[in-house]
Every structure is written in C-alpha cells, then in structure tokens.
PDB file of C-alpha atoms in Angstrom:
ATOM      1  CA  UNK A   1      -4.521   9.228 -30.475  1.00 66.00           C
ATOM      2  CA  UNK A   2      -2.251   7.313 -28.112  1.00 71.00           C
ATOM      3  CA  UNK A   3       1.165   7.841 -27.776  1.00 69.00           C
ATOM      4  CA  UNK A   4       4.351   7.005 -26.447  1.00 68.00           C
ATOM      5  CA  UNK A   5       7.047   8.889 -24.590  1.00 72.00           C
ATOM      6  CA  UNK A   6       8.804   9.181 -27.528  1.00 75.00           C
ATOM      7  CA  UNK A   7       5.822  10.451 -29.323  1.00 76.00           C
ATOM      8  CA  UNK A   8       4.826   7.770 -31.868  1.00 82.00           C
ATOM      9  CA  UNK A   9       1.316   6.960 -32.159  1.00 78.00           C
ATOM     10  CA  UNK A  10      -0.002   3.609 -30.839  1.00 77.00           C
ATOM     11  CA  UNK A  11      -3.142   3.631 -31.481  1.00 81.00           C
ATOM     12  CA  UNK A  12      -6.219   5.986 -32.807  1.00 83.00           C
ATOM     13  CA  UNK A  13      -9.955   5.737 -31.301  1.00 84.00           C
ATOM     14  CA  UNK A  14     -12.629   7.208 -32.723  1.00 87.00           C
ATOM     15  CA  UNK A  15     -14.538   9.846 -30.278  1.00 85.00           C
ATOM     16  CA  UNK A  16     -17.831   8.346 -30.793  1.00 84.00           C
ATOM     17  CA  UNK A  17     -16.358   4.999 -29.468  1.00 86.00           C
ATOM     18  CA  UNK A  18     -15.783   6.363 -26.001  1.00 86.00           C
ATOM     19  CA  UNK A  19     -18.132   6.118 -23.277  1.00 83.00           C
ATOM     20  CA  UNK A  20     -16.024   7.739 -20.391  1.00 84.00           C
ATOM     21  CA  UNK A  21     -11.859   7.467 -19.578  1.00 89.00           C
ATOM     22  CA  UNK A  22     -10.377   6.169 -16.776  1.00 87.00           C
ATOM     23  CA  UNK A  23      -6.872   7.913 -15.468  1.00 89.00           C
ATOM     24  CA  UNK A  24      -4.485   6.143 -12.827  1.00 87.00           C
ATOM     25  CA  UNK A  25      -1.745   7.193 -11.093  1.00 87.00           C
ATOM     26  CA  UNK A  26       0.334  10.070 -12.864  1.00 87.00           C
ATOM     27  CA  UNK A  27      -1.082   9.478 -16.261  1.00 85.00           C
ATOM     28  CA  UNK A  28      -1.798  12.639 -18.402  1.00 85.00           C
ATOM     29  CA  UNK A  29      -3.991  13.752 -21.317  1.00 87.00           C
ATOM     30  CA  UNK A  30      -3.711  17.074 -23.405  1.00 87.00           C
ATOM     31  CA  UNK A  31      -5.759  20.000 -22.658  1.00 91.00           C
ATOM     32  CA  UNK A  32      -6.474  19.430 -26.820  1.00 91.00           C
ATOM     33  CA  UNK A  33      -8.018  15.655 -25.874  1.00 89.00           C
ATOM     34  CA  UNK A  34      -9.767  17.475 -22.604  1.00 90.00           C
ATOM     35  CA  UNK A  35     -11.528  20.085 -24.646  1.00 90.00           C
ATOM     36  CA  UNK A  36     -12.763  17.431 -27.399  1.00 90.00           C
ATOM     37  CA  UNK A  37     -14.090  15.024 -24.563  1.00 88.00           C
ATOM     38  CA  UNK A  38     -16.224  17.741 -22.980  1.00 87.00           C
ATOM     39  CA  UNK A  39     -17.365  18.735 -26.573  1.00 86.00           C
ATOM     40  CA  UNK A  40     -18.526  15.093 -26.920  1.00 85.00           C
ATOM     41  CA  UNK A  41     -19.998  15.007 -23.439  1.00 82.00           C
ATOM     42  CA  UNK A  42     -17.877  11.964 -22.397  1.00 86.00           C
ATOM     43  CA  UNK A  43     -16.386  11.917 -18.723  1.00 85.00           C
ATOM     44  CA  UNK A  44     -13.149  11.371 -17.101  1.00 89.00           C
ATOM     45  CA  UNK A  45     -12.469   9.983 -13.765  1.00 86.00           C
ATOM     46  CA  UNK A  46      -9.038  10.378 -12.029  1.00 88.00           C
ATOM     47  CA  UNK A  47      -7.952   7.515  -9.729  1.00 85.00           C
ATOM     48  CA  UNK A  48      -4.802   6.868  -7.325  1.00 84.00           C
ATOM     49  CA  UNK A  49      -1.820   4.862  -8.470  1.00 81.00           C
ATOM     50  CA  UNK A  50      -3.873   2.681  -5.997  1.00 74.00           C
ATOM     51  CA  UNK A  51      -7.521   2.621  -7.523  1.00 73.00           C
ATOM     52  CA  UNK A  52      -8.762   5.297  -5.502  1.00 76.00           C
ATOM     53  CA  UNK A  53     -11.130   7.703  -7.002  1.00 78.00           C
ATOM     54  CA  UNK A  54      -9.970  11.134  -6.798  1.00 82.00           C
ATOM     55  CA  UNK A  55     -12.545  13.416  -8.890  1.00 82.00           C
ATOM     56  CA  UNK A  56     -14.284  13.768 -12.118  1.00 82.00           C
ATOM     57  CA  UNK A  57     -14.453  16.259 -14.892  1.00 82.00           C
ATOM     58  CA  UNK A  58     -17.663  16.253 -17.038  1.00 78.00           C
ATOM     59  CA  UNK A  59     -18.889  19.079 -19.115  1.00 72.00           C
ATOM     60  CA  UNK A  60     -22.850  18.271 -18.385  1.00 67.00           C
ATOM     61  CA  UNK A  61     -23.835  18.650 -21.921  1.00 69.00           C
ATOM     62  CA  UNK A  62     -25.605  15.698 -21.819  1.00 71.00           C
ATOM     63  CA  UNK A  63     -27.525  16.461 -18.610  1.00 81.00           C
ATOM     64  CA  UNK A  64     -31.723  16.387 -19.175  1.00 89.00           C
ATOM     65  CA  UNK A  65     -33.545  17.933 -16.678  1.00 92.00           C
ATOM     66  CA  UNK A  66     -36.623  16.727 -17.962  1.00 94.00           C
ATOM     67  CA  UNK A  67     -35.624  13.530 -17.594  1.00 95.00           C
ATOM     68  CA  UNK A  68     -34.161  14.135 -14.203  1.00 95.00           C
ATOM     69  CA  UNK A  69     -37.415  15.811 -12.892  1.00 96.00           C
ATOM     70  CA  UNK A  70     -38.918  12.148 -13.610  1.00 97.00           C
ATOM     71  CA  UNK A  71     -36.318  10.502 -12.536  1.00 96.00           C
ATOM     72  CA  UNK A  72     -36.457  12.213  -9.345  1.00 95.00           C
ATOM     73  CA  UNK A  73     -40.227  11.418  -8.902  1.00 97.00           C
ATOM     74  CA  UNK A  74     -39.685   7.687  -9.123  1.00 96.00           C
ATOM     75  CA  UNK A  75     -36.799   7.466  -6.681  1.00 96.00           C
ATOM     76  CA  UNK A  76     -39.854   8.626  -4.114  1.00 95.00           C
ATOM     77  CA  UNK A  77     -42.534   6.127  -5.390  1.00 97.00           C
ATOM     78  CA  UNK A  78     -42.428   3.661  -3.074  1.00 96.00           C
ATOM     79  CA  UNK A  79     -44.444   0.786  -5.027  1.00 97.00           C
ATOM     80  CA  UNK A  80     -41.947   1.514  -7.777  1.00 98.00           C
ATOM     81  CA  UNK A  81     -38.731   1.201  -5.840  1.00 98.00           C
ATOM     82  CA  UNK A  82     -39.629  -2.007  -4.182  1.00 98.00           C
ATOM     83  CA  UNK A  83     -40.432  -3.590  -7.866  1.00 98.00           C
ATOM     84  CA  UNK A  84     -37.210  -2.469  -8.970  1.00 98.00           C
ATOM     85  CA  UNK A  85     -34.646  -3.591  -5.878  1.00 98.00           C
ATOM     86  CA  UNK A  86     -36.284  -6.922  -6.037  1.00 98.00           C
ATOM     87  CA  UNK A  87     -35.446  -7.332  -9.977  1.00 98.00           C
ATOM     88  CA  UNK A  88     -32.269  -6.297  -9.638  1.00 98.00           C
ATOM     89  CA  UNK A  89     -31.112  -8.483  -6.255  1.00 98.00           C
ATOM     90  CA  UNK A  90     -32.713 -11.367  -7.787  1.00 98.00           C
ATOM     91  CA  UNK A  91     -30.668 -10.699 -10.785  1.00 98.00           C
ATOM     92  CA  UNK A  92     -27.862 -10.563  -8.593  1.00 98.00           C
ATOM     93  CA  UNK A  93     -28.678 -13.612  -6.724  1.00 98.00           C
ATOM     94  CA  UNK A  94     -28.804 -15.738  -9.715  1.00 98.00           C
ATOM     95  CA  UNK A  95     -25.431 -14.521 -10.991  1.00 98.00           C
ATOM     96  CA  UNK A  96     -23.923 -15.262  -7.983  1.00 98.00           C
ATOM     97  CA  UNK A  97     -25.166 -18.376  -8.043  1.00 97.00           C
ATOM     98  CA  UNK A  98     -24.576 -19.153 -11.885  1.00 97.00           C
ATOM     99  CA  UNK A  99     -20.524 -18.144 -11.004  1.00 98.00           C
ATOM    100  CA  UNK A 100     -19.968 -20.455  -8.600  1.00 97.00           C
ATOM    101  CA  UNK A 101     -21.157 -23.224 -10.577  1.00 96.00           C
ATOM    102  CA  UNK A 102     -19.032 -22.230 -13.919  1.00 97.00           C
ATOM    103  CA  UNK A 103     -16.008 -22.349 -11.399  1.00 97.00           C
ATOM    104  CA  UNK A 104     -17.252 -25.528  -9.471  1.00 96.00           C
ATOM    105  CA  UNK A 105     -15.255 -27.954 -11.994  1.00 93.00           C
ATOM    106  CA  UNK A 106     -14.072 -30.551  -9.142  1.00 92.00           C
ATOM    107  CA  UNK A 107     -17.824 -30.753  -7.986  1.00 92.00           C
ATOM    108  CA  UNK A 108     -17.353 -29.307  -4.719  1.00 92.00           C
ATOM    109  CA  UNK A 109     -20.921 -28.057  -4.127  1.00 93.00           C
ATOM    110  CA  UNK A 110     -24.085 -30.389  -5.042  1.00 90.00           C
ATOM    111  CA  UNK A 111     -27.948 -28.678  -5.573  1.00 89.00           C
ATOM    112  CA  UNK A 112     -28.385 -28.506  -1.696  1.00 89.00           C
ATOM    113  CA  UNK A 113     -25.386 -26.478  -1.210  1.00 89.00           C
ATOM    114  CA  UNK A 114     -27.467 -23.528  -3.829  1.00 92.00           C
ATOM    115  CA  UNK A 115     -30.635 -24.213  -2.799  1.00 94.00           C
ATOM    116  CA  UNK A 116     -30.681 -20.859  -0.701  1.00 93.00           C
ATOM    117  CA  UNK A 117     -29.655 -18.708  -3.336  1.00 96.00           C
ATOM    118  CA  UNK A 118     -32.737 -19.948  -5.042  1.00 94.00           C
ATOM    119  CA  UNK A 119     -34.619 -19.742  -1.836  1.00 96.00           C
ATOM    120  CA  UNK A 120     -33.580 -16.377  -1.349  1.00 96.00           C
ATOM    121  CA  UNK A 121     -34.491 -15.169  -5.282  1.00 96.00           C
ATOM    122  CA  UNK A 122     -38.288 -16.782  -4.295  1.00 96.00           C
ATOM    123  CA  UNK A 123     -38.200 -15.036  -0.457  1.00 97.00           C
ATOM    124  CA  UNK A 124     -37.960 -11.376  -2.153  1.00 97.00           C
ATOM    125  CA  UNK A 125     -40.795 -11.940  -4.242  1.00 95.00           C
ATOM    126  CA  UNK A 126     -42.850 -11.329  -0.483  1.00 96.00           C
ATOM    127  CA  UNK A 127     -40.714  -8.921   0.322  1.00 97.00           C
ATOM    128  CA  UNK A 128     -42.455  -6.246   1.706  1.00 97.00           C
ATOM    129  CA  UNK A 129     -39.524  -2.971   2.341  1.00 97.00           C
ATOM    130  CA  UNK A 130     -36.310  -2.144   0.319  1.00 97.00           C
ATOM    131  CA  UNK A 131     -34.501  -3.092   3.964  1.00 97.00           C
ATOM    132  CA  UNK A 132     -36.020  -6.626   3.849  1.00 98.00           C
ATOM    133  CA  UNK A 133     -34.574  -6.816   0.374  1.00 98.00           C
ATOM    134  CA  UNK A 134     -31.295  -5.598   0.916  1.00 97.00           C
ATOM    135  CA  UNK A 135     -31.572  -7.954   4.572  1.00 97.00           C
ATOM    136  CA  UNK A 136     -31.732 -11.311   2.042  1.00 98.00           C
ATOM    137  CA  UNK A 137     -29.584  -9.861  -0.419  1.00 97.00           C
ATOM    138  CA  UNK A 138     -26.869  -9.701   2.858  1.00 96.00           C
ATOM    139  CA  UNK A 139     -27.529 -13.001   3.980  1.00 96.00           C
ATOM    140  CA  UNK A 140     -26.914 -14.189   0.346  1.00 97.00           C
ATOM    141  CA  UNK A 141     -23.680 -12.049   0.212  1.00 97.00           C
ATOM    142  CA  UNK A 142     -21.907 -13.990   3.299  1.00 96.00           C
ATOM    143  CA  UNK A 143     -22.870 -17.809   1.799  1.00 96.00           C
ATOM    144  CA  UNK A 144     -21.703 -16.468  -1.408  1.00 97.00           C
ATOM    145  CA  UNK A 145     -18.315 -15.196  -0.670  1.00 97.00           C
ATOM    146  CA  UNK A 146     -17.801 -18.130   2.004  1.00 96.00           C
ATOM    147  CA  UNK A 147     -18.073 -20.386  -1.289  1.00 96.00           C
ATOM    148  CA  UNK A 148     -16.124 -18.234  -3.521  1.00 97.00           C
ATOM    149  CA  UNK A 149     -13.163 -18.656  -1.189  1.00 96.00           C
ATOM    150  CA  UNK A 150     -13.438 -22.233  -1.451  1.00 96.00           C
ATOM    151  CA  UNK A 151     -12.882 -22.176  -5.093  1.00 96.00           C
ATOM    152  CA  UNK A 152      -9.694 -19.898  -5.322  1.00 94.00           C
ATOM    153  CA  UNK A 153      -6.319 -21.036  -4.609  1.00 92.00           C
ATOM    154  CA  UNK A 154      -4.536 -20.296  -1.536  1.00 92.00           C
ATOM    155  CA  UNK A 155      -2.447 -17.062  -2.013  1.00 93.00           C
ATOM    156  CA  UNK A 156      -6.021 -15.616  -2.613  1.00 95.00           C
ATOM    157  CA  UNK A 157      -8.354 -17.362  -0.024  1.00 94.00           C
ATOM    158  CA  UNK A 158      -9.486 -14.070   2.046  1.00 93.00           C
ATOM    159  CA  UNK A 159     -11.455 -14.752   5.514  1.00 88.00           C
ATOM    160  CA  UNK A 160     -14.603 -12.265   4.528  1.00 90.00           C
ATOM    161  CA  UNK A 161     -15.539  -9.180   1.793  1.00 93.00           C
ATOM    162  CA  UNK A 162     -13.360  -6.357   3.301  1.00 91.00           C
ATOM    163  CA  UNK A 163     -13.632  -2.907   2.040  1.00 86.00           C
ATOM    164  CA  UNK A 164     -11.518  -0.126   2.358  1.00 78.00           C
ATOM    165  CA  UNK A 165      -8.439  -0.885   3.571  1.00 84.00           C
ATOM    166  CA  UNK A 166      -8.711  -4.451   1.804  1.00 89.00           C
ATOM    167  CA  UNK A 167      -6.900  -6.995   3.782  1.00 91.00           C
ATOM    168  CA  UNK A 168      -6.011  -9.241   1.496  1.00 94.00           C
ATOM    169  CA  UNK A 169      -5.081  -9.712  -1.794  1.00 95.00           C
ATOM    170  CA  UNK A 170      -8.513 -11.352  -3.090  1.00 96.00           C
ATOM    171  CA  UNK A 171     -10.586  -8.074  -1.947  1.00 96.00           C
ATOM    172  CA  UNK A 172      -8.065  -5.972  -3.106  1.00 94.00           C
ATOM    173  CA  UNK A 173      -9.125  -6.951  -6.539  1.00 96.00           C
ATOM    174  CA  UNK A 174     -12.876  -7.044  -6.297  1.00 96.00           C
ATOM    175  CA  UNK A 175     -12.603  -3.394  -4.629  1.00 94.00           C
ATOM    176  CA  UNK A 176     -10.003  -2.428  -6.832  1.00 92.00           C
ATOM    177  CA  UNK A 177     -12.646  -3.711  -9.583  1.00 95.00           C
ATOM    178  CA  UNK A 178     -15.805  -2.377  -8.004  1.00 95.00           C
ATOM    179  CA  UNK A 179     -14.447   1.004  -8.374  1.00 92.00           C
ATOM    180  CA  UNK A 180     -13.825   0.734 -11.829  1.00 92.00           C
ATOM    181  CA  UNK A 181     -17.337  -0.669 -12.695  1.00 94.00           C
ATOM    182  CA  UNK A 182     -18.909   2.082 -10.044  1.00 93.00           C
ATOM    183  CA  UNK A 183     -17.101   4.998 -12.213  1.00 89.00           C
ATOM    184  CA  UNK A 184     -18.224   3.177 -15.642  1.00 88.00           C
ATOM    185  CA  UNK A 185     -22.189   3.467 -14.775  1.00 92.00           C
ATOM    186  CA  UNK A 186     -21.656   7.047 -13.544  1.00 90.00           C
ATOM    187  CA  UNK A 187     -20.377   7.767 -17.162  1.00 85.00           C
ATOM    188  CA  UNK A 188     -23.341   5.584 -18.465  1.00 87.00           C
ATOM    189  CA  UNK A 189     -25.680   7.508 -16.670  1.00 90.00           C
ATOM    190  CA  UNK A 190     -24.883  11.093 -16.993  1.00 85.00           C
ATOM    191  CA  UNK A 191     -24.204  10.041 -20.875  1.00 81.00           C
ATOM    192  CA  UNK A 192     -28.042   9.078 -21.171  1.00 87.00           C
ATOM    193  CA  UNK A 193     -29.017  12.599 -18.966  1.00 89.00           C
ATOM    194  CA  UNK A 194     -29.954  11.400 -16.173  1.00 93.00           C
ATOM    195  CA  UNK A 195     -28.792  11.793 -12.378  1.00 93.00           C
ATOM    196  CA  UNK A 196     -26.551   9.474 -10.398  1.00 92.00           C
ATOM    197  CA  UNK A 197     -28.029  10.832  -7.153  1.00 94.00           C
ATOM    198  CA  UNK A 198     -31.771   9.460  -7.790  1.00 95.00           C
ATOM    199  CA  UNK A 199     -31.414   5.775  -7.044  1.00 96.00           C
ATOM    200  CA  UNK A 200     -34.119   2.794  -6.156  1.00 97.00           C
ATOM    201  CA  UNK A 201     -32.136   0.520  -3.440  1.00 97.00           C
ATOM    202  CA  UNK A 202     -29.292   2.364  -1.882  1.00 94.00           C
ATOM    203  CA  UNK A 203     -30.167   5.743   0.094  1.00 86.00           C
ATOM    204  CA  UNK A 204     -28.952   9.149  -1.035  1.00 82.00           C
ATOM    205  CA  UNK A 205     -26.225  10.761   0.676  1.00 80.00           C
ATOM    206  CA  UNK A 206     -23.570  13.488  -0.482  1.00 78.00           C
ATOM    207  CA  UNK A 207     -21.181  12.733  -2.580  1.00 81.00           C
ATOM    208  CA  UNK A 208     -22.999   9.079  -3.363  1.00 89.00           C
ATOM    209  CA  UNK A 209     -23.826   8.200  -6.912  1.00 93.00           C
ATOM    210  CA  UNK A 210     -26.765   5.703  -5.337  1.00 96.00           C
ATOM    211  CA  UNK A 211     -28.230   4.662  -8.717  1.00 97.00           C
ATOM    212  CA  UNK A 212     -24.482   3.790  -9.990  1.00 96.00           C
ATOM    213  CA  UNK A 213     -24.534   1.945  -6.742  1.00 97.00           C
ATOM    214  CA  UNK A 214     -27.958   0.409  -7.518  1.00 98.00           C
ATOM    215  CA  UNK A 215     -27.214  -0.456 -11.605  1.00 98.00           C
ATOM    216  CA  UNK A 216     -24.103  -1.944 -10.704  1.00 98.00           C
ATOM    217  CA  UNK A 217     -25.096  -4.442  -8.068  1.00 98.00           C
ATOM    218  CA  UNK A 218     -26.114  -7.362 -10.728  1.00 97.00           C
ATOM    219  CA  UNK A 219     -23.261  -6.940 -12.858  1.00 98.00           C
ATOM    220  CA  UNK A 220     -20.359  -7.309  -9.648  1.00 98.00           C
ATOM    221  CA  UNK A 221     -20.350 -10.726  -9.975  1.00 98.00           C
ATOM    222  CA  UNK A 222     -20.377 -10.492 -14.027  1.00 97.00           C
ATOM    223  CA  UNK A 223     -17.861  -8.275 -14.827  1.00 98.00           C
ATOM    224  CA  UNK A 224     -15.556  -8.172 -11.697  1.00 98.00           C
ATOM    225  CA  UNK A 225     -16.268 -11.246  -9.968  1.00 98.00           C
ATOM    226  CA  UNK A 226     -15.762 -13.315 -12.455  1.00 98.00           C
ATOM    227  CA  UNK A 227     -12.591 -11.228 -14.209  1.00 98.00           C
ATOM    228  CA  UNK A 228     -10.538 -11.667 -10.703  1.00 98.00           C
ATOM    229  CA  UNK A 229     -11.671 -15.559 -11.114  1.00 98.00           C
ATOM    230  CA  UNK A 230     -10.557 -15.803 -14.032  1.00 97.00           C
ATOM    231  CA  UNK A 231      -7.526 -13.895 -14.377  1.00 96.00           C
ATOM    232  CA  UNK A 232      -6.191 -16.326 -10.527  1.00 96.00           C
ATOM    233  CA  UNK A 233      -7.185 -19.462 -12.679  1.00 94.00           C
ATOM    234  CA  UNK A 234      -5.303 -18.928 -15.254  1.00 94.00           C
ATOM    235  CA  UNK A 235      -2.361 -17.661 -13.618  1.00 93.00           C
ATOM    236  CA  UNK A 236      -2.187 -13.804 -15.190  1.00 93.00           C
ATOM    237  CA  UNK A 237      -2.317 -12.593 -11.339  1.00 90.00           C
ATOM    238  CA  UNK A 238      -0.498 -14.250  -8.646  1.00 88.00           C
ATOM    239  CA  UNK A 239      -0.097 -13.820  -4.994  1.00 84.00           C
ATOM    240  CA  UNK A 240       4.017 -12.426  -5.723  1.00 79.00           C
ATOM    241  CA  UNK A 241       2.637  -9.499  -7.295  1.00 79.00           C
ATOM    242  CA  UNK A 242       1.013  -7.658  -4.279  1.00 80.00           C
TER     243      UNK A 242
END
C-alpha cells in the first residue's frame, strides 16, 4: 500500500506485480514492506536525490546455482560470446537508427545520411573479436549522438555523450535514465537466478553487473533514448528545470 503523510492510502499493488523498487532521495518503506519483498524475492535499489546508486538489498531466494554454474561456463566460450555481442549491437544499431528516423519529421537526414548504421549492422557480421564489435558499435555511438543533437531543441543540444559528472542537461537525462534501466535488469536477472557478474560483451570487474550492462545495451535507445525525446518534444521537461 501507498500512502501519504497523512496516512491515507493511495494506492494498493499486488506483490506478484513487482519486479524490483526503486528508492530516491529520502524516501522510506516499512521494515513490514522490507520483510514481505525479501519473502517474495523482489529487490530494492537505493539511489541519491540525484540518481546515484547507493546499494541494494536482495534476499537471494531466487538465486540458482545450477543455473549460474552454466551461466558461468558460457561467459568463457568464446564462439558463444562473439554470437551473442554481435546480436545484441546489431540490435542496438538498428534502434538507433529506427529513433532517429521516428524523430526526423522535418526530413533532415535522407538514406545516405543512415547508410552507416546499416553498414555497420552488415560489418559485425565479419567481425572476428568482442573488441572489434564493441570498436563499430563506438564508431556508431559518435554518428548517432552527433544526429540526435540535431533533432532536439536548443536548451538540450549537448556537444558529446558525457558520463559522470554530465555536463549538460541532455546527458543528465540519458545517465540519469541509464541508471534506472541498469538497476531494472539487475532485478530481472537475479529474479530469473542467474548472476549479473557473468556477462558476454562487457568485461567483469568488481562491483560491475556486466550482463546488466550487456542486456541493457539494445534497449538504451528504446526505453531511455527515446523517453528523454519524447518527454523535450512535448514540452513535460524544459531547460528551466535544471
């Protein structure tokens, strides 16, 4: 149940409903809701009043080692990695690609101006490493953003994809966004058992989720790309509010 400060109930949502919950700033839930959430197996990830990530708490009752032990064997198959990175950076590619012409409505660009991103999706089909994947993927990355700022209005036009600090108010948003989706497949994949430390495409390090990381990657320009697009278009952010 949701409630406000003075106690009446907003709304009710059914357990089963729930993949994970997402806490900002000084936002609190009862050690009641806690204890029924790591009953259920469903996560929660704290995050700064700014969209930082803070820490997790998950009760691992939906952890399968079985599955894991797999899991962990394909992250080290080579043949199998490759097969997967270039699936999901072509799927990324064309997304990209398939955004900028839904938000293209004055005809800016014409077929020449995506025939790379095209180019690209065919190039990783020879692809031979995960680094000459990731190397076109890049490329792709810089031509994509260089057009998305050509589409957004000018209290959001950024110069390049900034990370952390952002440096402008159009990055802000995508990392802001990122971080959200990022946290989402962690709950996705420790909800289906399996480990967010065995990935395909990004290497593990501490403290990395690298298959979040990898799942992710095709749905950026889905989910958050084209949210922060949306919501500048039709005027439910503007430039004032940062």
């Amino acid at each position: 149940m949701i409630k406000n400060q003075e106690r009446t109930m907003l709304k009710a949502i059914s357990l089963g409903l729930i993949d994970n919950i997402l806490i900002f700033g000084n936002s609190q839930l009862s050690t009641q809701l806690l204890k029924s959430l790591s009953r259920h197996g469903i996560p929660v990830f704290y995050f700064s009043s700014k969209g930082e990530f803070l820490f997790s708490m998950d009760s691992f009752k939906e952890a399968d080692y079985e599955k894991q032990r797999e899991q962990a064997q394909a992250s080290f198959d080579k043949s199998f990695c490759l097969k997967m990175s270039k699936r999901i950076a072509s799927a990324k590619i064309m997304n990209q690609l398939n955004l900028l012409k839904a938000y293209d409505e004055q005809g800016l660009f014409d077929e020449e101006d995506f025939k790379r991103f095209k180019s690209a999706c065919e190039s990783l089909e020879s692809a031979k490493s995960i680094s000459e994947i990731m190397g076109i993927e890049g490329r792709i990355a810089k031509s994509y953003f260089y057009y998305l700022n050509l589409l957004v209005e000018e209290d959001f036009q950024f110069y390049s994809r900034n990370r952390s600090p952002s440096l402008d108010r159009f990055n802000a948003l995508l990392n802001f966004g990122y971080s959200i989706l990022y946290s989402c497949f962690i709950g996705l994949i420790r909800k289906n058992g399996l480990s967010a430390g065995f990935g395909v495409t990004h290497q593990p390090h501490t403290h990395h989720a690298v298959l979040a990381s990898d799942l992710m990657e095709e749905w950026r320009p889905v989910i958050v790309d084209d949210t922060v697009m949306s919501l500048i278009k039709h005027g439910d952010i503007r430039g004032g509010a940062f």
